[in-house]
mmCIF file of C-alpha atoms in Angstrom:
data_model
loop_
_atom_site.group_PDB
_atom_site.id
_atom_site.type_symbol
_atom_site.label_atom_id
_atom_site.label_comp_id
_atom_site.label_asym_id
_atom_site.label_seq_id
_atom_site.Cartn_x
_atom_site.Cartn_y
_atom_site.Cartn_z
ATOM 1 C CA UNK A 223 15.957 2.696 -21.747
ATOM 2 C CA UNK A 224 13.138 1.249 -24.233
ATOM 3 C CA UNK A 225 10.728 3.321 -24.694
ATOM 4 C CA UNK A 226 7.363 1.740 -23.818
ATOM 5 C CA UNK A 227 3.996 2.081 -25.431
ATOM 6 C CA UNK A 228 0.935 2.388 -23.091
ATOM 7 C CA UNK A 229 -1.710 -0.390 -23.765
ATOM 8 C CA UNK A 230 -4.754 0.018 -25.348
ATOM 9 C CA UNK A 231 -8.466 -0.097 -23.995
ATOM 10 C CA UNK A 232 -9.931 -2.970 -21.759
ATOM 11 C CA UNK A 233 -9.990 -6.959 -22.342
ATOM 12 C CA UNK A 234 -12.826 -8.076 -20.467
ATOM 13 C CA UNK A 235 -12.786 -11.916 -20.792
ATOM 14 C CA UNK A 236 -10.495 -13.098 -18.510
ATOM 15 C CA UNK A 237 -10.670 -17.156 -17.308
ATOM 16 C CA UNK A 238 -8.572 -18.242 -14.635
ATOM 17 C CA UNK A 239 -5.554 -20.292 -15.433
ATOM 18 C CA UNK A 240 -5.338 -19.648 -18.596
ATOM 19 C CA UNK A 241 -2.768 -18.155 -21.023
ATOM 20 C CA UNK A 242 -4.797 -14.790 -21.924
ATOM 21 C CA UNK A 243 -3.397 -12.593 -25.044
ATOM 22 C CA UNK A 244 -3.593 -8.915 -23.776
ATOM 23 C CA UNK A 245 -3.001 -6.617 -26.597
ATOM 24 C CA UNK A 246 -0.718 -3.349 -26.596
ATOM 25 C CA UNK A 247 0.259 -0.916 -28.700
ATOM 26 C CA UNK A 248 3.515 -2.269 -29.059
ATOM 27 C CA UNK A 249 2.375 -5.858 -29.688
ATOM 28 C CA UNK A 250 -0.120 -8.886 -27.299
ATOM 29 C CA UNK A 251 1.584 -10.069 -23.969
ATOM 30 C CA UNK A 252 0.718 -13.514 -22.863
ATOM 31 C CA UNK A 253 -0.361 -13.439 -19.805
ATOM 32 C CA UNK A 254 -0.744 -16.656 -17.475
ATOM 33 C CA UNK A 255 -4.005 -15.199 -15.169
ATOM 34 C CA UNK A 256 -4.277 -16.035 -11.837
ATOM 35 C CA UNK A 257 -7.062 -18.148 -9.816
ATOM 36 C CA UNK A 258 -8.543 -14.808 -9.489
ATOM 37 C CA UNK A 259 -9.525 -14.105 -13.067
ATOM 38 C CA UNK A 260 -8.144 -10.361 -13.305
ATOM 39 C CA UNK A 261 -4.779 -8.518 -14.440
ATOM 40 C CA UNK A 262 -4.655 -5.323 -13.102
ATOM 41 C CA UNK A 263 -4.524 -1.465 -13.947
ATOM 42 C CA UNK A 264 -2.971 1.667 -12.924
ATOM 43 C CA UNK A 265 -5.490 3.725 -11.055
ATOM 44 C CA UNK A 266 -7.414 6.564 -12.750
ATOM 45 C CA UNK A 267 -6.783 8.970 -9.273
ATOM 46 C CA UNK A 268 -3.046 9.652 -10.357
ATOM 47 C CA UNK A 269 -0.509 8.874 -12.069
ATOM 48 C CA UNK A 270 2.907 6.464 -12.058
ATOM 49 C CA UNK A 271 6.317 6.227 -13.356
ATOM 50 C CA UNK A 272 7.439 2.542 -14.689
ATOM 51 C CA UNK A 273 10.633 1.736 -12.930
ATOM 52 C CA UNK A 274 12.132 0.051 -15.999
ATOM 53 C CA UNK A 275 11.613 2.177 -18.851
ATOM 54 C CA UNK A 276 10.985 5.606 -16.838
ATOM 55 C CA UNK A 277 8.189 6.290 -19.031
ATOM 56 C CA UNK A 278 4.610 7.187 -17.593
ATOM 57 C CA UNK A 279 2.124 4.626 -16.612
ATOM 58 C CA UNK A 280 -1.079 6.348 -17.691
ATOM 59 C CA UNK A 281 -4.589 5.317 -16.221
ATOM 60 C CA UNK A 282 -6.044 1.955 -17.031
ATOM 61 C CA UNK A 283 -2.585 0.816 -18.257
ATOM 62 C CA UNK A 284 -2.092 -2.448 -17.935
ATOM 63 C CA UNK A 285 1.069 -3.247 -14.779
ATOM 64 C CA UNK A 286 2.745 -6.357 -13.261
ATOM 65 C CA UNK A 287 4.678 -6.380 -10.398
ATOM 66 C CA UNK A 288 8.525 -6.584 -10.815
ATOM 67 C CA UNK A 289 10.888 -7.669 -8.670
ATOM 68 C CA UNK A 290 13.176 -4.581 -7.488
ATOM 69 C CA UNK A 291 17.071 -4.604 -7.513
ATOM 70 C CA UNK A 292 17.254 -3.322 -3.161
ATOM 71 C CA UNK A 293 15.342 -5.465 -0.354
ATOM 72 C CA UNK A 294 13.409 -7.723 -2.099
ATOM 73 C CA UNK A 295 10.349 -5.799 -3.328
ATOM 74 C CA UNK A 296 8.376 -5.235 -6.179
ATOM 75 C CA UNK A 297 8.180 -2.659 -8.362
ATOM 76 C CA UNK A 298 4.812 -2.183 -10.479
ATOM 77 C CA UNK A 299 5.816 -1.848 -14.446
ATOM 78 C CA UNK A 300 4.402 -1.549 -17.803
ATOM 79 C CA UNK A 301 3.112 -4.820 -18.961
ATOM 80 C CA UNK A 302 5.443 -4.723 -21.763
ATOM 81 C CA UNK A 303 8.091 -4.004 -19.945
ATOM 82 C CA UNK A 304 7.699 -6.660 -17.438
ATOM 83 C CA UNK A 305 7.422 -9.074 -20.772
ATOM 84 C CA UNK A 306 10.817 -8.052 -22.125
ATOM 85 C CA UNK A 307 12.359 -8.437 -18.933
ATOM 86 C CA UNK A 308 10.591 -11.575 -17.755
ATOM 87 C CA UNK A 309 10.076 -13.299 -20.938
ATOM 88 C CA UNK A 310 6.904 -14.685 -21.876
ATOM 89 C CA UNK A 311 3.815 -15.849 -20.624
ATOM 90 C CA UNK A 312 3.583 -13.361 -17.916
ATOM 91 C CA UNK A 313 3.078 -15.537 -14.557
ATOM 92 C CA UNK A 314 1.871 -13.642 -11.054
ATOM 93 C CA UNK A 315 4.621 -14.186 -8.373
ATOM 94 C CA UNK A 316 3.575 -16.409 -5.375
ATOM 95 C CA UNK A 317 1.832 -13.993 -2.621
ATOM 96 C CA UNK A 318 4.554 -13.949 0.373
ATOM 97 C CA UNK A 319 1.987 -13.473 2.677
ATOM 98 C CA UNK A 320 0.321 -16.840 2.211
ATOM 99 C CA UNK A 321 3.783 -18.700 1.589
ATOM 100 C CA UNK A 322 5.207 -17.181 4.955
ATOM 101 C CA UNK A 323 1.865 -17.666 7.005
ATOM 102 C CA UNK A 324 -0.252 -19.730 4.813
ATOM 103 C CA UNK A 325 -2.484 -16.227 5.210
ATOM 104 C CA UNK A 326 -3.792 -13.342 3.132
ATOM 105 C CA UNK A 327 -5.965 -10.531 4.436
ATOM 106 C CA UNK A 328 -6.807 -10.033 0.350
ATOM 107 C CA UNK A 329 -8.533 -13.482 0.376
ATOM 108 C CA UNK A 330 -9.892 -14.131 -3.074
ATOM 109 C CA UNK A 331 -9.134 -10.118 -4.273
ATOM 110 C CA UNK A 332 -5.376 -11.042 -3.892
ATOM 111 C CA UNK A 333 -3.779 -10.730 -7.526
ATOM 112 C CA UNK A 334 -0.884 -13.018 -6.228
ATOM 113 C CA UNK A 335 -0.661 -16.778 -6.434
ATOM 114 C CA UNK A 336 -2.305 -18.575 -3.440
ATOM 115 C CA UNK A 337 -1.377 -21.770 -4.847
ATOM 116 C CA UNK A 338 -1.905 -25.208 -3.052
ATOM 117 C CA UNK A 339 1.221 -26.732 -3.948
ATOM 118 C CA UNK A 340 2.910 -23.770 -1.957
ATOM 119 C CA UNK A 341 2.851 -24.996 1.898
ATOM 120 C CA UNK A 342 2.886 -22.077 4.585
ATOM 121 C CA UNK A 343 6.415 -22.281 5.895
ATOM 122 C CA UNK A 344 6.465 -24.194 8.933
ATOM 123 C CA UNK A 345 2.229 -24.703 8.454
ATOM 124 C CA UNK A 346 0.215 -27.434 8.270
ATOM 125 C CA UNK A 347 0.447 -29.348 4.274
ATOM 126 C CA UNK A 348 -3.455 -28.977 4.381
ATOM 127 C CA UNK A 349 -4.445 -25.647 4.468
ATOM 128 C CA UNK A 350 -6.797 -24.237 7.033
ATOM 129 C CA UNK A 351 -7.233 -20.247 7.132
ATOM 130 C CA UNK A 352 -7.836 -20.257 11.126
ATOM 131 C CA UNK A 353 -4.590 -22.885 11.678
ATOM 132 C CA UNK A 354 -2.704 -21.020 9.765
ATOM 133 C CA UNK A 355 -3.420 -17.716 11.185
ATOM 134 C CA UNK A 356 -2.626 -19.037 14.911
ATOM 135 C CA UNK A 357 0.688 -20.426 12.746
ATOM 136 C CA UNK A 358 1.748 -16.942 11.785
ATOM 137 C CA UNK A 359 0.875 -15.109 15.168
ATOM 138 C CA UNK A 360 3.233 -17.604 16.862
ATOM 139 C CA UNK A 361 5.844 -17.112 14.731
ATOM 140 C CA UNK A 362 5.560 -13.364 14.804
ATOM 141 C CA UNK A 363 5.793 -13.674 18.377
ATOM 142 C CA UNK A 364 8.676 -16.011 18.586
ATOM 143 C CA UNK A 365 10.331 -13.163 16.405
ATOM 144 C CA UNK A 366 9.375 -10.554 18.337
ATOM 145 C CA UNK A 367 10.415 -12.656 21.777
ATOM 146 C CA UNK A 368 14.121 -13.103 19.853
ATOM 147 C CA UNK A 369 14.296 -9.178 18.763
ATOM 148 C CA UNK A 370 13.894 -8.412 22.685
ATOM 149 C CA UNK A 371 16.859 -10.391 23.756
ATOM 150 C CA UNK A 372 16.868 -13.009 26.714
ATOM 151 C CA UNK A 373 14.650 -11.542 29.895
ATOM 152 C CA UNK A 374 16.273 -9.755 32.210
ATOM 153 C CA UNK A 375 17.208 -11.126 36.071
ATOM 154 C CA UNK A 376 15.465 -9.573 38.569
ATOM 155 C CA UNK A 377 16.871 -6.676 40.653
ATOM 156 C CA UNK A 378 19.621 -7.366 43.255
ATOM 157 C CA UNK A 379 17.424 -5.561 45.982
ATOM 158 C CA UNK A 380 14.954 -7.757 45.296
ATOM 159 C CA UNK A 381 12.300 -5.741 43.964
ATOM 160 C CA UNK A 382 10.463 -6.505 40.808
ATOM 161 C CA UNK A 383 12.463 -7.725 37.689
ATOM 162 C CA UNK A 384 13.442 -4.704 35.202
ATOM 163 C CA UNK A 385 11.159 -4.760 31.738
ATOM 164 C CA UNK A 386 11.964 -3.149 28.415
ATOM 165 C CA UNK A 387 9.629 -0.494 27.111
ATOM 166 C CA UNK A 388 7.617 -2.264 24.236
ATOM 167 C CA UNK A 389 7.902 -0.567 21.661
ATOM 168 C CA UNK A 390 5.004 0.308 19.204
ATOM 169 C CA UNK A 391 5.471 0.707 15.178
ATOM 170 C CA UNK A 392 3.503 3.694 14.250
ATOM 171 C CA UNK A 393 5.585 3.695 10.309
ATOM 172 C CA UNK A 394 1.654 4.456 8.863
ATOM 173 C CA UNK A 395 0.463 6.092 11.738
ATOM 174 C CA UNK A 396 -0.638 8.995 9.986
ATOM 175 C CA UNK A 397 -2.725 6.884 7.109
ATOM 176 C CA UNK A 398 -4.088 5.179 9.667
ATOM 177 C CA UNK A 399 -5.181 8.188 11.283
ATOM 178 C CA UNK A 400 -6.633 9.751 8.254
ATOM 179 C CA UNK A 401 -8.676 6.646 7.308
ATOM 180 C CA UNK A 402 -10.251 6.961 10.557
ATOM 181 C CA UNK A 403 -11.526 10.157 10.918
ATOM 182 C CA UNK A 404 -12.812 9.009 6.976
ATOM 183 C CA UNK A 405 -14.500 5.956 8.462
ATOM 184 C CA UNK A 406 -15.850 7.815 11.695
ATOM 185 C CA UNK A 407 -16.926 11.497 9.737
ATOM 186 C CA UNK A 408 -17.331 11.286 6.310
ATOM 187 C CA UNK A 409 -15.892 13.131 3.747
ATOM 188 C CA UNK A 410 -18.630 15.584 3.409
ATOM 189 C CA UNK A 411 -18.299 16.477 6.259
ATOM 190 C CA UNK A 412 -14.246 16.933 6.870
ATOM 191 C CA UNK A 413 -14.431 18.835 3.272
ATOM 192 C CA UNK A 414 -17.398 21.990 4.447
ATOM 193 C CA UNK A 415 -15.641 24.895 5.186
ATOM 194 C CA UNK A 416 -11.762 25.399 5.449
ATOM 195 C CA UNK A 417 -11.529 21.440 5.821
ATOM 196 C CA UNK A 418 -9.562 19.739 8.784
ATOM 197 C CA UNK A 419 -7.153 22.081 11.041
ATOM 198 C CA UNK A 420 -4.039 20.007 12.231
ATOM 199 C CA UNK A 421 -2.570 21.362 15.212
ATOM 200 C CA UNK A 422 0.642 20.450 15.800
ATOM 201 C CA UNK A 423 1.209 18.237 12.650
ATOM 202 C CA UNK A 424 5.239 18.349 12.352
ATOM 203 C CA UNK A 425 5.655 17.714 8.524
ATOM 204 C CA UNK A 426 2.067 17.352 8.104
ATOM 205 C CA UNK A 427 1.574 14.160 6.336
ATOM 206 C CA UNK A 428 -1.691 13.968 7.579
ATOM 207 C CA UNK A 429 -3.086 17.376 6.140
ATOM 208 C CA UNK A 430 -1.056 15.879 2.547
ATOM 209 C CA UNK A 431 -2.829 12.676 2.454
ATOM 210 C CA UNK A 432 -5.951 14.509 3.100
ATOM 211 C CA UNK A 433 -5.457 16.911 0.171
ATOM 212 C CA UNK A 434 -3.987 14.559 -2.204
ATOM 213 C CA UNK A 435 -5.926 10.978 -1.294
ATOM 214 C CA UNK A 436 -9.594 12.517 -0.199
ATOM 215 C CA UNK A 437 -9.919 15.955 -1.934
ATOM 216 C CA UNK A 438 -10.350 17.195 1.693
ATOM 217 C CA UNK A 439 -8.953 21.036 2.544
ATOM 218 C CA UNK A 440 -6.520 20.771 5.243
ATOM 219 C CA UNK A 441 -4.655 23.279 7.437
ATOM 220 C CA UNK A 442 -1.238 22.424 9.332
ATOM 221 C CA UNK A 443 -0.887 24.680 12.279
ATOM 222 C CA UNK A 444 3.167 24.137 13.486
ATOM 223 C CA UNK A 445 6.199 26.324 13.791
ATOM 224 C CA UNK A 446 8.160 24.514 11.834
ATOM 225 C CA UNK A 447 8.246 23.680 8.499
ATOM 226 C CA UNK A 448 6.887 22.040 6.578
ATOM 227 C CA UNK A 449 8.976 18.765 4.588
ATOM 228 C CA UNK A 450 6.754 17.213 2.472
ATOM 229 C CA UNK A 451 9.315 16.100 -0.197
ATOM 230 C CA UNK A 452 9.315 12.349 0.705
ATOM 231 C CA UNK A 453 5.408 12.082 1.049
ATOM 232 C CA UNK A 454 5.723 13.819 -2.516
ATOM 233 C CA UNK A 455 7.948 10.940 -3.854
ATOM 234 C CA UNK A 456 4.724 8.596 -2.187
ATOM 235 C CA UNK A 457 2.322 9.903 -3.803
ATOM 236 C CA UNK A 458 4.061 10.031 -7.569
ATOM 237 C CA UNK A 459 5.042 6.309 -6.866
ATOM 238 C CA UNK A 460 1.600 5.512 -5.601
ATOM 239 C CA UNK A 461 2.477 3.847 -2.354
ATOM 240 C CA UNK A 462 -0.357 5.764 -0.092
ATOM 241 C CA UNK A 463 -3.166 3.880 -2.162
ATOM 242 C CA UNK A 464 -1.825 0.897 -3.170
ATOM 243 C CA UNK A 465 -3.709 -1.387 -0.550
ATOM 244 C CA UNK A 466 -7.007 -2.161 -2.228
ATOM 245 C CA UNK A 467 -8.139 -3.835 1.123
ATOM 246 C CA UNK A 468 -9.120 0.379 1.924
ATOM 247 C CA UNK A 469 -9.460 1.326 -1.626
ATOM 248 C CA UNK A 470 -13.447 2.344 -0.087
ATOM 249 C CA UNK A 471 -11.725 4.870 2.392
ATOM 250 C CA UNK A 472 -8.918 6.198 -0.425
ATOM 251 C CA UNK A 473 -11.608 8.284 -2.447
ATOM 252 C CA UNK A 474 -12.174 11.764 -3.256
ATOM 253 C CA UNK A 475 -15.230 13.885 -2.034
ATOM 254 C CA UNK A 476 -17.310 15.108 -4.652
ATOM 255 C CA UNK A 477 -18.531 18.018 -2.741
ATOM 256 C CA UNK A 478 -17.591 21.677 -3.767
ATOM 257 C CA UNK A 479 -15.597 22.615 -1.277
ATOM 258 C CA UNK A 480 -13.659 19.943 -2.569
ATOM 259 C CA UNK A 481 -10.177 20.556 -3.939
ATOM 260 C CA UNK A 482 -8.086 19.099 -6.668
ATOM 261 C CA UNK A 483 -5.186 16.284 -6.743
ATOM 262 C CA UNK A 484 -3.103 19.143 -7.903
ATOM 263 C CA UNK A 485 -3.354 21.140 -4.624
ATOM 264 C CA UNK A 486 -1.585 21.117 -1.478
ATOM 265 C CA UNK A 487 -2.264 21.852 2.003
ATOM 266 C CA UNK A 488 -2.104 24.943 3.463
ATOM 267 C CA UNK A 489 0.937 25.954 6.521
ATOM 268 C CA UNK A 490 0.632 28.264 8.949
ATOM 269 C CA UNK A 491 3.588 28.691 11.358
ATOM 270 C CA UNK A 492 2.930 29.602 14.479
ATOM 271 C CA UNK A 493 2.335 28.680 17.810
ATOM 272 C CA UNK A 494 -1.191 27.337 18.619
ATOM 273 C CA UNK A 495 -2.256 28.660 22.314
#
């Protein structure tokens, strides 16, 4: 692979839709920026690997998203990475929220392209945030109505017709989870003492995102144990804090009891009685 050379320190003046000259150590990138005036850095709180080159993306290093070779997602990269692979000027890929549902919980903080020439699919050619909102909760339901299958008839005894259990995707569950005790107790005051005890907490993904997101001491009380290789692989690839939309709930405390990014959380096996 080439070996990529991190970029150098900030470029401030950024207009919107214009081609914008970043400069790197291994030559400027031409960058098309997007309506919303910014190009966008790896995050100071830890540390990525670029997906072409293998190298590591160091904080405040310039990225772009590139497309990946399995399902259709993107990979973040080095900037001159994504330039060798992409050619230049750089252009930010159209958001596929707003092009499926003509919506984007981002708003103006999206880095994607909300552009106007790109009609939501099956949406209204004008675009109208509240239309198109009711647009993409009727198609999610008309997919959600085809994933169940037709409806059942109704028993033969004549009692009431038989219903499938609807089932409930809890994939981020345990992010969701941590933001909220976050949101609801602060994170001076999950960090005084030993921190937060988990009872029960199977791998204990919570108790890792606690420790590695927040700084926050956390405890995993479980017999079994614990398997925190894949929520390892997360973290390095920075998926836990990629959403900026909660970047306010993805910080460390400052307190002392505090604890590094370096640490992990603590396992005791046992039954809790």
């Amino acid at each position: 692979a080439e070996e990529c050379v991190p970029c150098a320190p900030a470029v401030e003046l950024l207009e919107p839709g214009t081609i914008h000259s970043v400069p790197c150590a291994g030559g400027p990138v031409r960058v098309l920026v997007s309506d919303q005036g910014k190009i966008l850095r790896s995050r100071p709180s830890h540390s990525n690997l670029c997906r072409r080159c293998g190298a590591l993306i160091a904080a405040y290093d310039f990225i772009w998203p590139l497309e990946a070779e399995a399902k259709h997602k993107l990979s973040w990269v080095h900037l001159a990475c994504a330039a060798r692979a992409l050619g230049e000027p750089l252009v930010p890929p159209p958001c596929k929220h707003y092009v499926r549902a003509g919506y984007c919980l981002f708003h103006e903080k999206c880095f994607f392209t909300h552009a106007p020439g790109i009609a939501p699919t099956s949406g209204p050619v004008a675009f109208s945030e509240e239309q198109a909102r009711l647009e993409g909760l009727k198609r999610r339901g008309e997919r959600v109505a085809a994933a169940r299958g037709p409806k059942l008839p109704p028993a033969v005894d004549g009692g009431k017709p038989a219903r499938c259990r609807h089932r409930v995707r809890n994939t981020h569950r345990a992010a969701t989870i941590r933001r909220w005790l976050v949101a609801t107790y602060g994170l001076e005051r999950l960090a005084k003492g030993s921190g937060v005890l988990e009872v029960a907490g199977g791998k204990g993904e919570i108790s890792f995102q606690l420790v590695k997101i927040n700084g926050v001491p956390a405890t995993n009380v479980d017999p079994r144990p614990g398997r925190l290789g894949n929520y390892r692989r997360a973290w390095q690839w920075g998926f836990y804090t990629r959403n900026r939309i909660f970047e306010h709930l993805d910080v460390r405390a400052e307190t002392e009891a505090a604890v590094g990014a370096e640490a992990e959380p603590r396992l005791i096996r046992t039954f809790f009685e």
